[in-house]
JSON list of C-alpha atoms in Angstrom, two decimals:
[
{"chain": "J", "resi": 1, "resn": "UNK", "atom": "CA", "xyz": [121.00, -126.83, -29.88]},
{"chain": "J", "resi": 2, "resn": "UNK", "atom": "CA", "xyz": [123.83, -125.36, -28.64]},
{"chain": "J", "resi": 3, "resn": "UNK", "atom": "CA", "xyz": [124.66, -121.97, -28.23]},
{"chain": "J", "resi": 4, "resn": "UNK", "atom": "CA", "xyz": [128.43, -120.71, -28.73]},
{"chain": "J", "resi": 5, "resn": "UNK", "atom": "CA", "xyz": [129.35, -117.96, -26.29]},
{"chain": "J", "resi": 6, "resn": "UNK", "atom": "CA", "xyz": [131.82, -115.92, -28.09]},
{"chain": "J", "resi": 7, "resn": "UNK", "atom": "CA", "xyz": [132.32, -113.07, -25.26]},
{"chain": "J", "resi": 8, "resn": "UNK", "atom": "CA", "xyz": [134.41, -116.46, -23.63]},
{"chain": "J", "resi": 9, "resn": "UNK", "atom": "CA", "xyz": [136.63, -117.55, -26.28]},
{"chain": "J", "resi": 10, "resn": "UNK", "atom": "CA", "xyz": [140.02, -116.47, -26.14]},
{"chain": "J", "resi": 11, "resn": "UNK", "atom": "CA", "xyz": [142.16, -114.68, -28.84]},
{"chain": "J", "resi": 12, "resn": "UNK", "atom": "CA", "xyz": [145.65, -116.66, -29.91]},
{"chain": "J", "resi": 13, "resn": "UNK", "atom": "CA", "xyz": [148.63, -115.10, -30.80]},
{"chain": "J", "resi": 14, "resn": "UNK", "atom": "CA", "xyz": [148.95, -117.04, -34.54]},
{"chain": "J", "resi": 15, "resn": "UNK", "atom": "CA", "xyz": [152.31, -114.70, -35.09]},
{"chain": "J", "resi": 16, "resn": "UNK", "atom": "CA", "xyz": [153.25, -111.33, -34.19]},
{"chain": "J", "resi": 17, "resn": "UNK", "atom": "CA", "xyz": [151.33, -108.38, -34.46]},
{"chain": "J", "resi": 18, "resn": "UNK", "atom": "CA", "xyz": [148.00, -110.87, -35.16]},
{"chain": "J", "resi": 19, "resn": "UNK", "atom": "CA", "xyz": [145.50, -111.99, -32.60]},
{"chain": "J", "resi": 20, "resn": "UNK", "atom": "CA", "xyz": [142.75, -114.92, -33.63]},
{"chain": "J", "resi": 21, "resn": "UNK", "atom": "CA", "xyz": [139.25, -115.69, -32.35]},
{"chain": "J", "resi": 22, "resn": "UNK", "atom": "CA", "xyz": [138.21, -118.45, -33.14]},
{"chain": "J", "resi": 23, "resn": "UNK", "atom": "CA", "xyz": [134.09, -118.71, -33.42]},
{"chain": "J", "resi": 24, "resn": "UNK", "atom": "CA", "xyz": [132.91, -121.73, -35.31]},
{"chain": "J", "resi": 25, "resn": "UNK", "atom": "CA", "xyz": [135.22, -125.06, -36.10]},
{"chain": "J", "resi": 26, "resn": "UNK", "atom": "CA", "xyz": [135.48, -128.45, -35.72]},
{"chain": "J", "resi": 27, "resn": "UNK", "atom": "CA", "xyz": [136.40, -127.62, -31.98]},
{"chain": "J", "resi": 28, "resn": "UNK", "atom": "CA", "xyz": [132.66, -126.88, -31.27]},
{"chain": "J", "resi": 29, "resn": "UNK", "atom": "CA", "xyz": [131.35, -129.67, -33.83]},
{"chain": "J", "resi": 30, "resn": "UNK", "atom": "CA", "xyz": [131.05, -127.89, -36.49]},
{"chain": "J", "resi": 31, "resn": "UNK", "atom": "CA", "xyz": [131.15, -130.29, -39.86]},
{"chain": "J", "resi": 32, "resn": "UNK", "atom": "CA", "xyz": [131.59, -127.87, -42.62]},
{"chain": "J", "resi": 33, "resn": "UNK", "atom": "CA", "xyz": [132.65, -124.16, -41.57]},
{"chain": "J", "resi": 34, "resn": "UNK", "atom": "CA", "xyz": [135.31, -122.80, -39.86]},
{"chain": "J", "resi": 35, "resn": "UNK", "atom": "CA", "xyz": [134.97, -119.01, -38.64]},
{"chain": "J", "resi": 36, "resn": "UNK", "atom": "CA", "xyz": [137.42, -117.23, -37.34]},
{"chain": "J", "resi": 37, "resn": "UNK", "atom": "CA", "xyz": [138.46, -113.65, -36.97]},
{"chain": "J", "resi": 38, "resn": "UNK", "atom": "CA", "xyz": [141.97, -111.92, -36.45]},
{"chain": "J", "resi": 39, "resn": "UNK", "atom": "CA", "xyz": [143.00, -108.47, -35.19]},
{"chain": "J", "resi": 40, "resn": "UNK", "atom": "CA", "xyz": [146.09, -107.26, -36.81]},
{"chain": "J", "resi": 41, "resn": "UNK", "atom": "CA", "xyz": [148.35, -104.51, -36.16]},
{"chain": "J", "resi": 42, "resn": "UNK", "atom": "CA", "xyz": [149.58, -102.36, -39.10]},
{"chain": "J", "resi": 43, "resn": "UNK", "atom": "CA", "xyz": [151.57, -103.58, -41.28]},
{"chain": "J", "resi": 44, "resn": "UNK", "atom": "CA", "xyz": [150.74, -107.04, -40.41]},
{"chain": "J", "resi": 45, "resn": "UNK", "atom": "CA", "xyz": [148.35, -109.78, -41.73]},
{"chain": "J", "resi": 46, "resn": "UNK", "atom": "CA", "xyz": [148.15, -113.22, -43.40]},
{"chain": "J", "resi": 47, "resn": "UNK", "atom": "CA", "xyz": [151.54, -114.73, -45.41]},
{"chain": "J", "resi": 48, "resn": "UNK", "atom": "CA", "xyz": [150.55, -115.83, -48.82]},
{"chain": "J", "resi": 49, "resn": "UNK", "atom": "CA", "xyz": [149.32, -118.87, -48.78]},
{"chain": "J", "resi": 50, "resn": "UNK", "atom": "CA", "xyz": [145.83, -121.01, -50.15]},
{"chain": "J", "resi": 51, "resn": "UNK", "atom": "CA", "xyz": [143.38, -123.49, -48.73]},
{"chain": "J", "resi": 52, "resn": "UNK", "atom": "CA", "xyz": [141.67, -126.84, -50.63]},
{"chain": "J", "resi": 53, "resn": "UNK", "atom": "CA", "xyz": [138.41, -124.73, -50.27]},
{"chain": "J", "resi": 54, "resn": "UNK", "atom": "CA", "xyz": [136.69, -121.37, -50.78]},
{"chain": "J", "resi": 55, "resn": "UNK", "atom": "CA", "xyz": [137.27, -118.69, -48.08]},
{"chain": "J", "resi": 56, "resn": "UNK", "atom": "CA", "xyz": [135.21, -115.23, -47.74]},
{"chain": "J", "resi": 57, "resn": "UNK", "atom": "CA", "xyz": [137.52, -112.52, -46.50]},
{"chain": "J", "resi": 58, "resn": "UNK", "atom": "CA", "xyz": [135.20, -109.73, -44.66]},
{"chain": "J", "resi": 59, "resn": "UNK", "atom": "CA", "xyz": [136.48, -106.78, -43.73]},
{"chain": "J", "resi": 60, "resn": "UNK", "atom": "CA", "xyz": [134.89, -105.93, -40.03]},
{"chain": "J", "resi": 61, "resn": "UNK", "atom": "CA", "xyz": [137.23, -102.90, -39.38]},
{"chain": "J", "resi": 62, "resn": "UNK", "atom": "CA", "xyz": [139.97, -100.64, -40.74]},
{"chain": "J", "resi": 63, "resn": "UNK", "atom": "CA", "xyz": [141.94, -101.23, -44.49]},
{"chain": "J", "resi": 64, "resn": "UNK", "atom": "CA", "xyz": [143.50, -104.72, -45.79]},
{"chain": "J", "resi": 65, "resn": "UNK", "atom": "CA", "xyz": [145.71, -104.41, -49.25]},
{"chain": "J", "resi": 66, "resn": "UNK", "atom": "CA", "xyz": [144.09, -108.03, -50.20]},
{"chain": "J", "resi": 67, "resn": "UNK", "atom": "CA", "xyz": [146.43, -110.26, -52.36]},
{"chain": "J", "resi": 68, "resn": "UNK", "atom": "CA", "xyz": [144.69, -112.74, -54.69]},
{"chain": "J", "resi": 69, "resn": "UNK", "atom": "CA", "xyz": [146.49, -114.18, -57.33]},
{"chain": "J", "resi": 70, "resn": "UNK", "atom": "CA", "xyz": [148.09, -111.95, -59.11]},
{"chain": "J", "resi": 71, "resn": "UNK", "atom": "CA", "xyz": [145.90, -108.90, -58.48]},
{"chain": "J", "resi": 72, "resn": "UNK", "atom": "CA", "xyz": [145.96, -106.87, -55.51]},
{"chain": "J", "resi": 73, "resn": "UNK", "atom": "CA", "xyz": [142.70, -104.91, -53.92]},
{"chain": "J", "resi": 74, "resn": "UNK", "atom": "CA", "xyz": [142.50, -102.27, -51.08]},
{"chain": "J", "resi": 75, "resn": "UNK", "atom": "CA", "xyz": [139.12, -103.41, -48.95]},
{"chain": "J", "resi": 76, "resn": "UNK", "atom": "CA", "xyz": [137.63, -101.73, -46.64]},
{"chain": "J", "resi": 77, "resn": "UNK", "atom": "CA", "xyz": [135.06, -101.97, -43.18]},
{"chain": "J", "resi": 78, "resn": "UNK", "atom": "CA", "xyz": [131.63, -103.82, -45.06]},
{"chain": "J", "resi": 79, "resn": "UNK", "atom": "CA", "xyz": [133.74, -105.32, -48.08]},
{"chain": "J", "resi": 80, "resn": "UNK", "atom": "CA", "xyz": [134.29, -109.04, -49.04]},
{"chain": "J", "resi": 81, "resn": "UNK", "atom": "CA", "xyz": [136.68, -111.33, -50.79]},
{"chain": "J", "resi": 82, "resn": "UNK", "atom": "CA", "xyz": [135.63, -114.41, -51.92]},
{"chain": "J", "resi": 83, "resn": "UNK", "atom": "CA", "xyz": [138.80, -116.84, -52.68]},
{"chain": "J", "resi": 84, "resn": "UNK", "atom": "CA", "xyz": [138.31, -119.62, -54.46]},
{"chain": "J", "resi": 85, "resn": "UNK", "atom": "CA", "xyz": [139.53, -122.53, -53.49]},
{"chain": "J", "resi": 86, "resn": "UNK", "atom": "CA", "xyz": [143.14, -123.07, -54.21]},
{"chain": "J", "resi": 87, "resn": "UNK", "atom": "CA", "xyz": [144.15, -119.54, -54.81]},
{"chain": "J", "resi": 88, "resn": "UNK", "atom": "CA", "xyz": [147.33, -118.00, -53.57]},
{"chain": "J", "resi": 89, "resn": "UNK", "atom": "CA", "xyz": [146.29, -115.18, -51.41]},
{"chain": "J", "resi": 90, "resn": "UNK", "atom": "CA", "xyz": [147.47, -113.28, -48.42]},
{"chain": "J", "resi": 91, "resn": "UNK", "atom": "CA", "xyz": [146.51, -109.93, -47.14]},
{"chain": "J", "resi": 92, "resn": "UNK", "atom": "CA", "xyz": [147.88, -107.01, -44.71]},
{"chain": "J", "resi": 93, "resn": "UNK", "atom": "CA", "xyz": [147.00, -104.38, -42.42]},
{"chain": "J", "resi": 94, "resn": "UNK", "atom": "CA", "xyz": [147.60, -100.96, -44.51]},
{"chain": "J", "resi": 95, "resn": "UNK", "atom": "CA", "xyz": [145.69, -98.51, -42.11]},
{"chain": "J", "resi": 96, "resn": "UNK", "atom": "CA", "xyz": [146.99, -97.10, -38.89]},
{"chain": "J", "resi": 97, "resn": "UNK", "atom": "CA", "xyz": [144.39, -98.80, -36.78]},
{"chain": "J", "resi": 98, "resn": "UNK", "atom": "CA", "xyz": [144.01, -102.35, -35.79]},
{"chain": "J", "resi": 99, "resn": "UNK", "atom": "CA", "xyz": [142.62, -104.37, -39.02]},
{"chain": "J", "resi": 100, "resn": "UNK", "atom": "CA", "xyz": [139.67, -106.52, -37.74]},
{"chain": "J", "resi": 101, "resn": "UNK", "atom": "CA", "xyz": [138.91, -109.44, -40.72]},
{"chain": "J", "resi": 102, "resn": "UNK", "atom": "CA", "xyz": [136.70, -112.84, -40.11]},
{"chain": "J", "resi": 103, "resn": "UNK", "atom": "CA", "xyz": [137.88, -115.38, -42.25]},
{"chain": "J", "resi": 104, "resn": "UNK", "atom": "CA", "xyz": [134.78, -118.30, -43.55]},
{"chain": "J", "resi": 105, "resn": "UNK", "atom": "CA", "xyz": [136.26, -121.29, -44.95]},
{"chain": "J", "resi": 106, "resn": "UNK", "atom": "CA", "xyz": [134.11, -123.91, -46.07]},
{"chain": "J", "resi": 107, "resn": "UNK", "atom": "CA", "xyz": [135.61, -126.71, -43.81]},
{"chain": "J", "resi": 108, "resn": "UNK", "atom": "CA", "xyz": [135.60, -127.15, -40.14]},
{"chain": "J", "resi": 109, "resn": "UNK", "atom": "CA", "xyz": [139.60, -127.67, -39.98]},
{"chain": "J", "resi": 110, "resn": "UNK", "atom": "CA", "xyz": [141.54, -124.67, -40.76]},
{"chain": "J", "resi": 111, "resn": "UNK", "atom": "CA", "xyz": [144.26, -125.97, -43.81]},
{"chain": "J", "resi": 112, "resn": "UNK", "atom": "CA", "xyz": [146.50, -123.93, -45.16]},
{"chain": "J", "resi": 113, "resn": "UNK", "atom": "CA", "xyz": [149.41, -124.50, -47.61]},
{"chain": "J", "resi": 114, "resn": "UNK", "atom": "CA", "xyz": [151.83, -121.41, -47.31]},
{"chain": "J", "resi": 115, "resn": "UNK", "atom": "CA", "xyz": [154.69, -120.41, -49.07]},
{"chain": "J", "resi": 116, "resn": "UNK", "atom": "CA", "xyz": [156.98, -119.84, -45.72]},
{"chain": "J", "resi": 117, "resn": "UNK", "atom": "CA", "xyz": [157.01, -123.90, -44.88]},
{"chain": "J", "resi": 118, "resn": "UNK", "atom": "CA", "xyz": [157.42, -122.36, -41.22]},
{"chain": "J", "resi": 119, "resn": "UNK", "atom": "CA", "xyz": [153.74, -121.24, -40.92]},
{"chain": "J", "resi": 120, "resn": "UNK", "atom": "CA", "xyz": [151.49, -123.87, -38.89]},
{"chain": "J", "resi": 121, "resn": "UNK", "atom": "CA", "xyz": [149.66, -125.41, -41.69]},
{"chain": "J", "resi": 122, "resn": "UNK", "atom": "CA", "xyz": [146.24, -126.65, -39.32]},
{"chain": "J", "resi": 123, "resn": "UNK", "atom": "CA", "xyz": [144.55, -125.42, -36.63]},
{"chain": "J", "resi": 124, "resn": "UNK", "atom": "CA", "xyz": [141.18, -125.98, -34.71]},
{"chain": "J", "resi": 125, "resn": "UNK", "atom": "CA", "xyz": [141.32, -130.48, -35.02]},
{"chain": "J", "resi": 126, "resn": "UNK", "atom": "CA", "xyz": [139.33, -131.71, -32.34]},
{"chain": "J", "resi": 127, "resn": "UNK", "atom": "CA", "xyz": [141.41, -133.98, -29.55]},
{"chain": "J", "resi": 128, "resn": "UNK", "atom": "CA", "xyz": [139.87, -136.88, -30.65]},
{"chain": "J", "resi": 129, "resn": "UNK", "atom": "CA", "xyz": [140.64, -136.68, -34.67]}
]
């Protein structure tokens, strides 16, 4: 058994104004879930874009305008989204305080597909994959 020490994993900077922690991936041998949370500053949030599996969007802190399909939710601290895989979705920081979301994908390698080509499409692949 191993036990995963999250007071020592550091936040990255995925784009401006948005801090991630990673928790559970591939990285730390993870074979199906990837767990991750991010910290963004108003205004700020996740680019519309969808993954080949389902994702639950929690809401740990502060108010996300949450962008699925064609619908559009306000969510607060204690809420979910569940995505299903292959939906367009995106979200954003509408409060004045930091939004705090974790992010469970059913896959240990973050993939993404986003509609700015620019974003980094995976994160969290082992060295040795």
């Amino acid at each position: 058994m191993t036990i995963l020490d999250h007071k020592t994993q550091p936040q990255e900077k995925w784009r401006d104004g948005v801090m991630t922690e990673i928790r559970v991936s591939a990285m730390v041998e993870s074979k199906q879930l990837c767990i991750f949370e991010q910290f963004c500053e108003p205004g700020l949030g996740a680019p519309m874009h969808l993954h080949a599996v389902e994702e639950v969007l929690e809401v740990m802190a502060g108010t996300a305008e949450i962008y699925l399909r064609d619908k559009t939710m306000v969510v607060t601290a204690n809420q979910s989204v569940l995505v299903p895989a292959g939906a367009r979705h995106g979200f954003k920081n509408i409060g004045t305080d930091t939004l705090h979301v974790r992010a469970t994908l059913a896959a240990a390698i973050f993939e993404a597909s986003y509609d700015d080509r620019n974003e980094l499409s995976r994160r969290y692949v082992p060295a040795n994959a």
